[in-house]
mmCIF file of C-alpha atoms in Angstrom:
data_model
loop_
_atom_site.group_PDB
_atom_site.id
_atom_site.type_symbol
_atom_site.label_atom_id
_atom_site.label_comp_id
_atom_site.label_asym_id
_atom_site.label_seq_id
_atom_site.Cartn_x
_atom_site.Cartn_y
_atom_site.Cartn_z
ATOM 1 C CA UNK A 1 -8.542 -13.793 -9.346
ATOM 2 C CA UNK A 2 -6.402 -12.956 -12.381
ATOM 3 C CA UNK A 3 -5.741 -9.480 -13.761
ATOM 4 C CA UNK A 4 -4.685 -8.663 -17.329
ATOM 5 C CA UNK A 5 -3.790 -5.174 -18.553
ATOM 6 C CA UNK A 6 -5.090 -3.909 -21.912
ATOM 7 C CA UNK A 7 -2.620 -1.026 -22.023
ATOM 8 C CA UNK A 8 1.149 -1.427 -22.342
ATOM 9 C CA UNK A 9 1.952 0.967 -19.460
ATOM 10 C CA UNK A 10 -0.265 -1.049 -17.061
ATOM 11 C CA UNK A 11 -1.827 2.078 -15.615
ATOM 12 C CA UNK A 12 -5.332 2.565 -17.101
ATOM 13 C CA UNK A 13 -7.448 -0.333 -18.298
ATOM 14 C CA UNK A 14 -7.447 -3.976 -17.214
ATOM 15 C CA UNK A 15 -9.624 -7.088 -17.033
ATOM 16 C CA UNK A 16 -10.376 -8.852 -13.746
ATOM 17 C CA UNK A 17 -11.170 -12.586 -14.100
ATOM 18 C CA UNK A 18 -12.842 -14.393 -11.195
ATOM 19 C CA UNK A 19 -14.061 -17.988 -10.839
ATOM 20 C CA UNK A 20 -17.572 -18.110 -9.315
ATOM 21 C CA UNK A 21 -18.913 -21.476 -8.138
ATOM 22 C CA UNK A 22 -22.199 -22.402 -6.440
ATOM 23 C CA UNK A 23 -20.489 -23.332 -3.187
ATOM 24 C CA UNK A 24 -20.123 -21.644 0.201
ATOM 25 C CA UNK A 25 -21.553 -18.132 0.326
ATOM 26 C CA UNK A 26 -22.068 -18.290 -3.455
ATOM 27 C CA UNK A 27 -24.645 -21.087 -3.285
ATOM 28 C CA UNK A 28 -27.362 -18.534 -4.027
ATOM 29 C CA UNK A 29 -25.845 -17.659 -7.419
ATOM 30 C CA UNK A 30 -28.122 -18.513 -10.373
ATOM 31 C CA UNK A 31 -25.174 -19.962 -12.289
ATOM 32 C CA UNK A 32 -21.429 -20.466 -12.221
ATOM 33 C CA UNK A 33 -18.471 -19.768 -14.468
ATOM 34 C CA UNK A 34 -15.939 -17.038 -15.186
ATOM 35 C CA UNK A 35 -16.891 -13.500 -14.107
ATOM 36 C CA UNK A 36 -15.074 -10.874 -16.183
ATOM 37 C CA UNK A 37 -14.947 -7.181 -15.229
ATOM 38 C CA UNK A 38 -13.398 -4.330 -17.210
ATOM 39 C CA UNK A 39 -11.669 -1.884 -14.836
ATOM 40 C CA UNK A 40 -10.602 1.683 -15.666
ATOM 41 C CA UNK A 41 -8.047 2.429 -12.951
ATOM 42 C CA UNK A 42 -8.049 6.218 -13.395
ATOM 43 C CA UNK A 43 -11.784 6.760 -13.941
ATOM 44 C CA UNK A 44 -13.529 8.884 -11.294
ATOM 45 C CA UNK A 45 -17.005 7.273 -11.355
ATOM 46 C CA UNK A 46 -19.393 4.997 -13.280
ATOM 47 C CA UNK A 47 -21.436 7.862 -14.752
ATOM 48 C CA UNK A 48 -19.710 7.966 -18.144
ATOM 49 C CA UNK A 49 -20.668 4.976 -20.279
ATOM 50 C CA UNK A 50 -17.425 4.925 -22.255
ATOM 51 C CA UNK A 51 -15.067 5.151 -19.273
ATOM 52 C CA UNK A 52 -16.360 3.530 -16.066
ATOM 53 C CA UNK A 53 -14.482 2.548 -12.913
ATOM 54 C CA UNK A 54 -15.860 -0.982 -13.347
ATOM 55 C CA UNK A 55 -18.108 -2.668 -15.902
ATOM 56 C CA UNK A 56 -19.096 -6.316 -16.206
ATOM 57 C CA UNK A 57 -18.049 -7.853 -19.521
ATOM 58 C CA UNK A 58 -19.385 -11.319 -18.659
ATOM 59 C CA UNK A 59 -21.381 -12.282 -15.600
ATOM 60 C CA UNK A 60 -24.831 -10.710 -15.699
ATOM 61 C CA UNK A 61 -27.889 -10.451 -17.901
ATOM 62 C CA UNK A 62 -28.255 -12.365 -21.138
ATOM 63 C CA UNK A 63 -24.507 -12.518 -21.657
ATOM 64 C CA UNK A 64 -23.963 -14.575 -18.497
ATOM 65 C CA UNK A 65 -20.700 -15.894 -17.156
ATOM 66 C CA UNK A 66 -18.096 -17.439 -19.435
ATOM 67 C CA UNK A 67 -18.264 -21.212 -19.505
ATOM 68 C CA UNK A 68 -15.549 -23.820 -19.982
ATOM 69 C CA UNK A 69 -14.171 -23.915 -23.551
ATOM 70 C CA UNK A 70 -15.435 -20.375 -24.183
ATOM 71 C CA UNK A 71 -13.201 -18.055 -26.238
ATOM 72 C CA UNK A 72 -13.791 -14.321 -26.754
ATOM 73 C CA UNK A 73 -11.940 -11.062 -27.394
ATOM 74 C CA UNK A 74 -11.927 -7.787 -25.453
ATOM 75 C CA UNK A 75 -10.302 -4.667 -26.949
ATOM 76 C CA UNK A 76 -9.042 -1.595 -25.127
ATOM 77 C CA UNK A 77 -11.595 1.224 -24.910
ATOM 78 C CA UNK A 78 -11.066 3.987 -27.480
ATOM 79 C CA UNK A 79 -10.940 7.654 -26.547
ATOM 80 C CA UNK A 80 -10.024 7.483 -22.886
ATOM 81 C CA UNK A 81 -10.205 10.967 -21.320
ATOM 82 C CA UNK A 82 -7.274 13.190 -22.213
ATOM 83 C CA UNK A 83 -5.520 10.476 -24.224
ATOM 84 C CA UNK A 84 -5.046 11.943 -27.709
ATOM 85 C CA UNK A 85 -1.825 10.060 -28.372
ATOM 86 C CA UNK A 86 -1.588 7.690 -31.326
ATOM 87 C CA UNK A 87 -0.266 4.307 -30.247
ATOM 88 C CA UNK A 88 1.912 3.082 -33.164
ATOM 89 C CA UNK A 89 1.309 -0.501 -32.021
ATOM 90 C CA UNK A 90 -2.483 -0.222 -32.195
ATOM 91 C CA UNK A 91 -5.153 -1.047 -29.627
ATOM 92 C CA UNK A 92 -4.462 -4.007 -27.373
ATOM 93 C CA UNK A 93 -6.844 -6.951 -27.686
ATOM 94 C CA UNK A 94 -7.080 -9.770 -25.177
ATOM 95 C CA UNK A 95 -8.187 -13.154 -26.498
ATOM 96 C CA UNK A 96 -9.396 -15.130 -23.487
ATOM 97 C CA UNK A 97 -9.894 -18.909 -23.494
ATOM 98 C CA UNK A 98 -11.508 -20.353 -20.373
ATOM 99 C CA UNK A 99 -10.075 -23.887 -20.285
ATOM 100 C CA UNK A 100 -11.333 -25.250 -16.947
ATOM 101 C CA UNK A 101 -12.653 -24.414 -13.499
ATOM 102 C CA UNK A 102 -12.201 -26.062 -10.125
ATOM 103 C CA UNK A 103 -14.349 -26.032 -6.997
ATOM 104 C CA UNK A 104 -11.268 -25.133 -4.987
ATOM 105 C CA UNK A 105 -11.656 -21.628 -6.373
ATOM 106 C CA UNK A 106 -8.832 -21.890 -8.910
ATOM 107 C CA UNK A 107 -9.309 -21.385 -12.618
ATOM 108 C CA UNK A 108 -7.260 -22.226 -15.686
ATOM 109 C CA UNK A 109 -7.352 -19.473 -18.285
ATOM 110 C CA UNK A 110 -5.276 -18.904 -21.386
ATOM 111 C CA UNK A 111 -4.902 -15.246 -22.347
ATOM 112 C CA UNK A 112 -3.140 -13.926 -25.436
ATOM 113 C CA UNK A 113 -2.476 -10.192 -25.722
ATOM 114 C CA UNK A 114 -1.789 -8.673 -29.131
ATOM 115 C CA UNK A 115 1.756 -7.382 -29.430
ATOM 116 C CA UNK A 116 2.228 -3.705 -28.663
ATOM 117 C CA UNK A 117 5.942 -3.187 -28.897
ATOM 118 C CA UNK A 118 8.647 -3.130 -26.232
ATOM 119 C CA UNK A 119 8.004 -3.771 -22.556
ATOM 120 C CA UNK A 120 6.485 -0.725 -20.860
ATOM 121 C CA UNK A 121 5.357 0.271 -17.387
ATOM 122 C CA UNK A 122 5.204 3.213 -14.993
ATOM 123 C CA UNK A 123 6.345 4.782 -11.741
ATOM 124 C CA UNK A 124 3.782 6.489 -9.524
ATOM 125 C CA UNK A 125 4.002 8.032 -6.068
ATOM 126 C CA UNK A 126 0.501 9.533 -6.025
ATOM 127 C CA UNK A 127 -1.420 6.615 -4.532
ATOM 128 C CA UNK A 128 -3.074 6.832 -1.138
ATOM 129 C CA UNK A 129 -1.692 4.927 1.809
ATOM 130 C CA UNK A 130 -3.545 2.018 3.371
ATOM 131 C CA UNK A 131 -4.457 3.914 6.542
ATOM 132 C CA UNK A 132 -8.136 4.504 7.304
ATOM 133 C CA UNK A 133 -7.733 7.143 10.017
ATOM 134 C CA UNK A 134 -8.617 10.105 7.817
ATOM 135 C CA UNK A 135 -5.123 11.519 7.357
ATOM 136 C CA UNK A 136 -5.106 10.841 3.605
ATOM 137 C CA UNK A 137 -7.033 13.331 1.505
ATOM 138 C CA UNK A 138 -7.332 14.822 -1.983
ATOM 139 C CA UNK A 139 -6.808 18.548 -2.247
ATOM 140 C CA UNK A 140 -5.559 21.267 -4.577
ATOM 141 C CA UNK A 141 -3.291 24.272 -4.439
ATOM 142 C CA UNK A 142 -2.643 27.608 -6.157
ATOM 143 C CA UNK A 143 -0.819 30.903 -5.715
ATOM 144 C CA UNK A 144 -2.057 34.499 -5.312
ATOM 145 C CA UNK A 145 -5.529 33.681 -6.546
ATOM 146 C CA UNK A 146 -4.337 33.031 -10.104
ATOM 147 C CA UNK A 147 -5.133 29.981 -12.302
ATOM 148 C CA UNK A 148 -1.409 29.253 -12.868
ATOM 149 C CA UNK A 149 0.954 27.171 -10.742
ATOM 150 C CA UNK A 150 3.930 24.835 -11.091
ATOM 151 C CA UNK A 151 4.523 21.449 -9.511
ATOM 152 C CA UNK A 152 7.728 19.455 -9.228
ATOM 153 C CA UNK A 153 8.274 15.761 -8.535
ATOM 154 C CA UNK A 154 11.574 13.924 -8.184
ATOM 155 C CA UNK A 155 11.266 10.435 -9.686
ATOM 156 C CA UNK A 156 13.913 7.813 -8.942
ATOM 157 C CA UNK A 157 14.169 4.887 -11.345
ATOM 158 C CA UNK A 158 13.984 1.752 -9.216
ATOM 159 C CA UNK A 159 12.868 -0.356 -12.205
ATOM 160 C CA UNK A 160 14.666 -1.934 -15.156
ATOM 161 C CA UNK A 161 13.093 0.521 -17.635
ATOM 162 C CA UNK A 162 15.485 2.832 -19.470
ATOM 163 C CA UNK A 163 13.341 5.507 -21.136
ATOM 164 C CA UNK A 164 10.699 8.111 -20.226
ATOM 165 C CA UNK A 165 7.930 8.093 -22.863
ATOM 166 C CA UNK A 166 5.524 10.563 -21.287
ATOM 167 C CA UNK A 167 3.493 11.553 -18.285
ATOM 168 C CA UNK A 168 -0.008 11.016 -16.895
ATOM 169 C CA UNK A 169 -1.185 14.250 -15.244
ATOM 170 C CA UNK A 170 -4.382 14.872 -13.280
ATOM 171 C CA UNK A 171 -6.116 18.215 -13.934
ATOM 172 C CA UNK A 172 -9.054 20.018 -12.309
ATOM 173 C CA UNK A 173 -10.487 21.240 -15.626
ATOM 174 C CA UNK A 174 -9.598 22.251 -19.172
ATOM 175 C CA UNK A 175 -5.980 23.387 -18.913
ATOM 176 C CA UNK A 176 -2.837 24.392 -20.734
ATOM 177 C CA UNK A 177 0.128 22.290 -19.654
ATOM 178 C CA UNK A 178 3.888 22.482 -20.122
ATOM 179 C CA UNK A 179 6.371 19.845 -18.973
ATOM 180 C CA UNK A 180 10.073 20.262 -18.230
ATOM 181 C CA UNK A 181 12.624 17.629 -17.245
ATOM 182 C CA UNK A 182 15.608 18.674 -15.121
ATOM 183 C CA UNK A 183 18.567 16.718 -13.847
ATOM 184 C CA UNK A 184 17.657 17.481 -10.223
ATOM 185 C CA UNK A 185 16.479 20.026 -7.665
ATOM 186 C CA UNK A 186 19.457 21.981 -6.254
ATOM 187 C CA UNK A 187 18.414 23.583 -2.970
ATOM 188 C CA UNK A 188 15.056 25.055 -4.079
ATOM 189 C CA UNK A 189 15.899 25.658 -7.753
ATOM 190 C CA UNK A 190 15.642 23.271 -10.751
ATOM 191 C CA UNK A 191 19.100 22.441 -12.139
ATOM 192 C CA UNK A 192 20.176 21.575 -15.699
ATOM 193 C CA UNK A 193 17.157 21.645 -18.039
ATOM 194 C CA UNK A 194 17.171 18.505 -20.231
ATOM 195 C CA UNK A 195 13.864 18.652 -22.118
ATOM 196 C CA UNK A 196 10.802 20.882 -22.627
ATOM 197 C CA UNK A 197 7.390 20.198 -24.142
ATOM 198 C CA UNK A 198 4.978 23.133 -24.078
ATOM 199 C CA UNK A 199 1.519 24.100 -25.314
ATOM 200 C CA UNK A 200 -0.218 20.850 -24.307
ATOM 201 C CA UNK A 201 -3.996 20.837 -23.831
ATOM 202 C CA UNK A 202 -5.713 18.781 -21.157
ATOM 203 C CA UNK A 203 -9.193 18.115 -19.779
ATOM 204 C CA UNK A 204 -10.614 17.418 -16.328
ATOM 205 C CA UNK A 205 -9.287 14.167 -14.882
ATOM 206 C CA UNK A 206 -6.256 12.152 -15.966
ATOM 207 C CA UNK A 207 -4.430 13.099 -19.162
ATOM 208 C CA UNK A 208 -1.730 11.210 -21.050
ATOM 209 C CA UNK A 209 0.977 13.403 -22.586
ATOM 210 C CA UNK A 210 3.518 11.560 -24.750
ATOM 211 C CA UNK A 211 6.900 13.167 -25.385
ATOM 212 C CA UNK A 212 7.923 13.997 -28.946
ATOM 213 C CA UNK A 213 11.453 12.910 -27.997
ATOM 214 C CA UNK A 214 11.565 10.120 -25.348
ATOM 215 C CA UNK A 215 14.208 10.722 -22.683
ATOM 216 C CA UNK A 216 16.908 8.383 -21.361
ATOM 217 C CA UNK A 217 16.283 7.241 -17.790
ATOM 218 C CA UNK A 218 18.673 4.547 -16.638
ATOM 219 C CA UNK A 219 18.111 2.387 -13.565
ATOM 220 C CA UNK A 220 19.237 4.255 -10.443
ATOM 221 C CA UNK A 221 18.914 7.692 -12.074
ATOM 222 C CA UNK A 222 16.674 10.479 -10.763
ATOM 223 C CA UNK A 223 14.875 13.222 -12.675
ATOM 224 C CA UNK A 224 12.950 16.309 -11.609
ATOM 225 C CA UNK A 225 9.691 16.530 -13.598
ATOM 226 C CA UNK A 226 8.223 20.055 -13.508
ATOM 227 C CA UNK A 227 4.663 20.651 -14.735
ATOM 228 C CA UNK A 228 3.139 24.075 -15.378
ATOM 229 C CA UNK A 229 -0.672 24.094 -15.171
ATOM 230 C CA UNK A 230 -2.947 26.967 -16.228
ATOM 231 C CA UNK A 231 -6.608 26.204 -15.486
ATOM 232 C CA UNK A 232 -8.923 29.172 -16.211
ATOM 233 C CA UNK A 233 -11.659 29.696 -13.661
ATOM 234 C CA UNK A 234 -9.852 28.248 -10.647
ATOM 235 C CA UNK A 235 -7.494 29.612 -7.997
ATOM 236 C CA UNK A 236 -6.268 26.115 -7.159
ATOM 237 C CA UNK A 237 -4.987 24.432 -10.348
ATOM 238 C CA UNK A 238 -2.743 21.738 -8.818
ATOM 239 C CA UNK A 239 -4.437 18.505 -7.606
ATOM 240 C CA UNK A 240 -2.505 16.542 -4.999
ATOM 241 C CA UNK A 241 -2.819 13.790 -2.414
ATOM 242 C CA UNK A 242 -1.857 14.486 1.186
ATOM 243 C CA UNK A 243 -0.890 11.399 3.201
ATOM 244 C CA UNK A 244 0.806 12.455 6.424
ATOM 245 C CA UNK A 245 0.849 8.982 7.982
ATOM 246 C CA UNK A 246 2.912 7.159 5.336
ATOM 247 C CA UNK A 247 6.671 6.949 4.946
ATOM 248 C CA UNK A 248 7.319 8.896 1.757
ATOM 249 C CA UNK A 249 11.115 8.781 1.821
ATOM 250 C CA UNK A 250 11.266 7.738 -1.847
ATOM 251 C CA UNK A 251 9.657 10.902 -3.217
ATOM 252 C CA UNK A 252 9.981 14.644 -3.000
ATOM 253 C CA UNK A 253 7.244 17.064 -4.144
ATOM 254 C CA UNK A 254 7.563 20.796 -4.736
ATOM 255 C CA UNK A 255 5.364 23.725 -5.801
ATOM 256 C CA UNK A 256 6.001 27.190 -7.198
ATOM 257 C CA UNK A 257 4.160 30.280 -8.423
ATOM 258 C CA UNK A 258 6.738 31.099 -11.103
ATOM 259 C CA UNK A 259 8.618 27.897 -11.933
ATOM 260 C CA UNK A 260 11.868 29.378 -10.598
ATOM 261 C CA UNK A 261 12.064 28.886 -6.829
ATOM 262 C CA UNK A 262 10.143 25.967 -5.287
ATOM 263 C CA UNK A 263 8.777 25.101 -1.847
ATOM 264 C CA UNK A 264 8.686 21.557 -0.500
ATOM 265 C CA UNK A 265 5.489 20.335 1.147
ATOM 266 C CA UNK A 266 3.623 17.399 2.646
ATOM 267 C CA UNK A 267 1.827 16.417 -0.533
ATOM 268 C CA UNK A 268 2.214 14.318 -3.632
ATOM 269 C CA UNK A 269 1.407 15.842 -7.018
ATOM 270 C CA UNK A 270 -0.926 13.807 -9.186
ATOM 271 C CA UNK A 271 1.288 12.586 -12.013
ATOM 272 C CA UNK A 272 2.576 9.195 -13.213
ATOM 273 C CA UNK A 273 5.747 8.602 -15.209
ATOM 274 C CA UNK A 274 5.335 6.397 -18.315
ATOM 275 C CA UNK A 275 8.383 4.219 -19.077
ATOM 276 C CA UNK A 276 9.726 1.720 -21.623
ATOM 277 C CA UNK A 277 12.916 -0.169 -22.380
#
């Protein structure tokens, strides 16, 4: 199996390529060739036609699987939920050329991605652990029955990226969002405000907020990212993942009712740092 990302930050949309041959347990297949699936990593279900968790591009119906010497293009889906940013490099298109297939299960595929600027990626600490004993769970949190709360996450740059471009934030509904970047958390109080971006609007699910002024983030540095969320109609505006069985020594999560003094807890706030170099 090969995976190719259609977004420069390698966090939302990708293509999964799989060689299917009429051998072994696949002898019952009506045909063989290259099965291609479009995957939306942050989608919540398959109910929305424009943004599904998984959708076959080639491999079923009249379209069928891709055959040897087949060339075709797949372009990133427009209008992903909460992504109102304008990518100056344009949508990413993958041109896929299926050159050969082997019964051993290997495939030879040539893929060309349209250029979309400098190398980019992400840092995320919100993923579930691999345990299946029920200790990992999604939840949400709020304070005093109000629709407003603040979350804090300390990100440490263990990559070779040098700049923070923005943030992916998960929301429980239509919300107003503000983001602040601090040097660090000192005791239980954010220290040395470096950047603020306020008045952002988000929708239910994952939202991509790009910074007007990208921030320096050198390898080995740490930053405290504080997010204010106001979600009318809920007492629990902050989505998080609780995973009490995993070693989470690389992260630290905090929450607050006012954005001044923070409490540390056994949870991971649902946000992903978008980086470039």
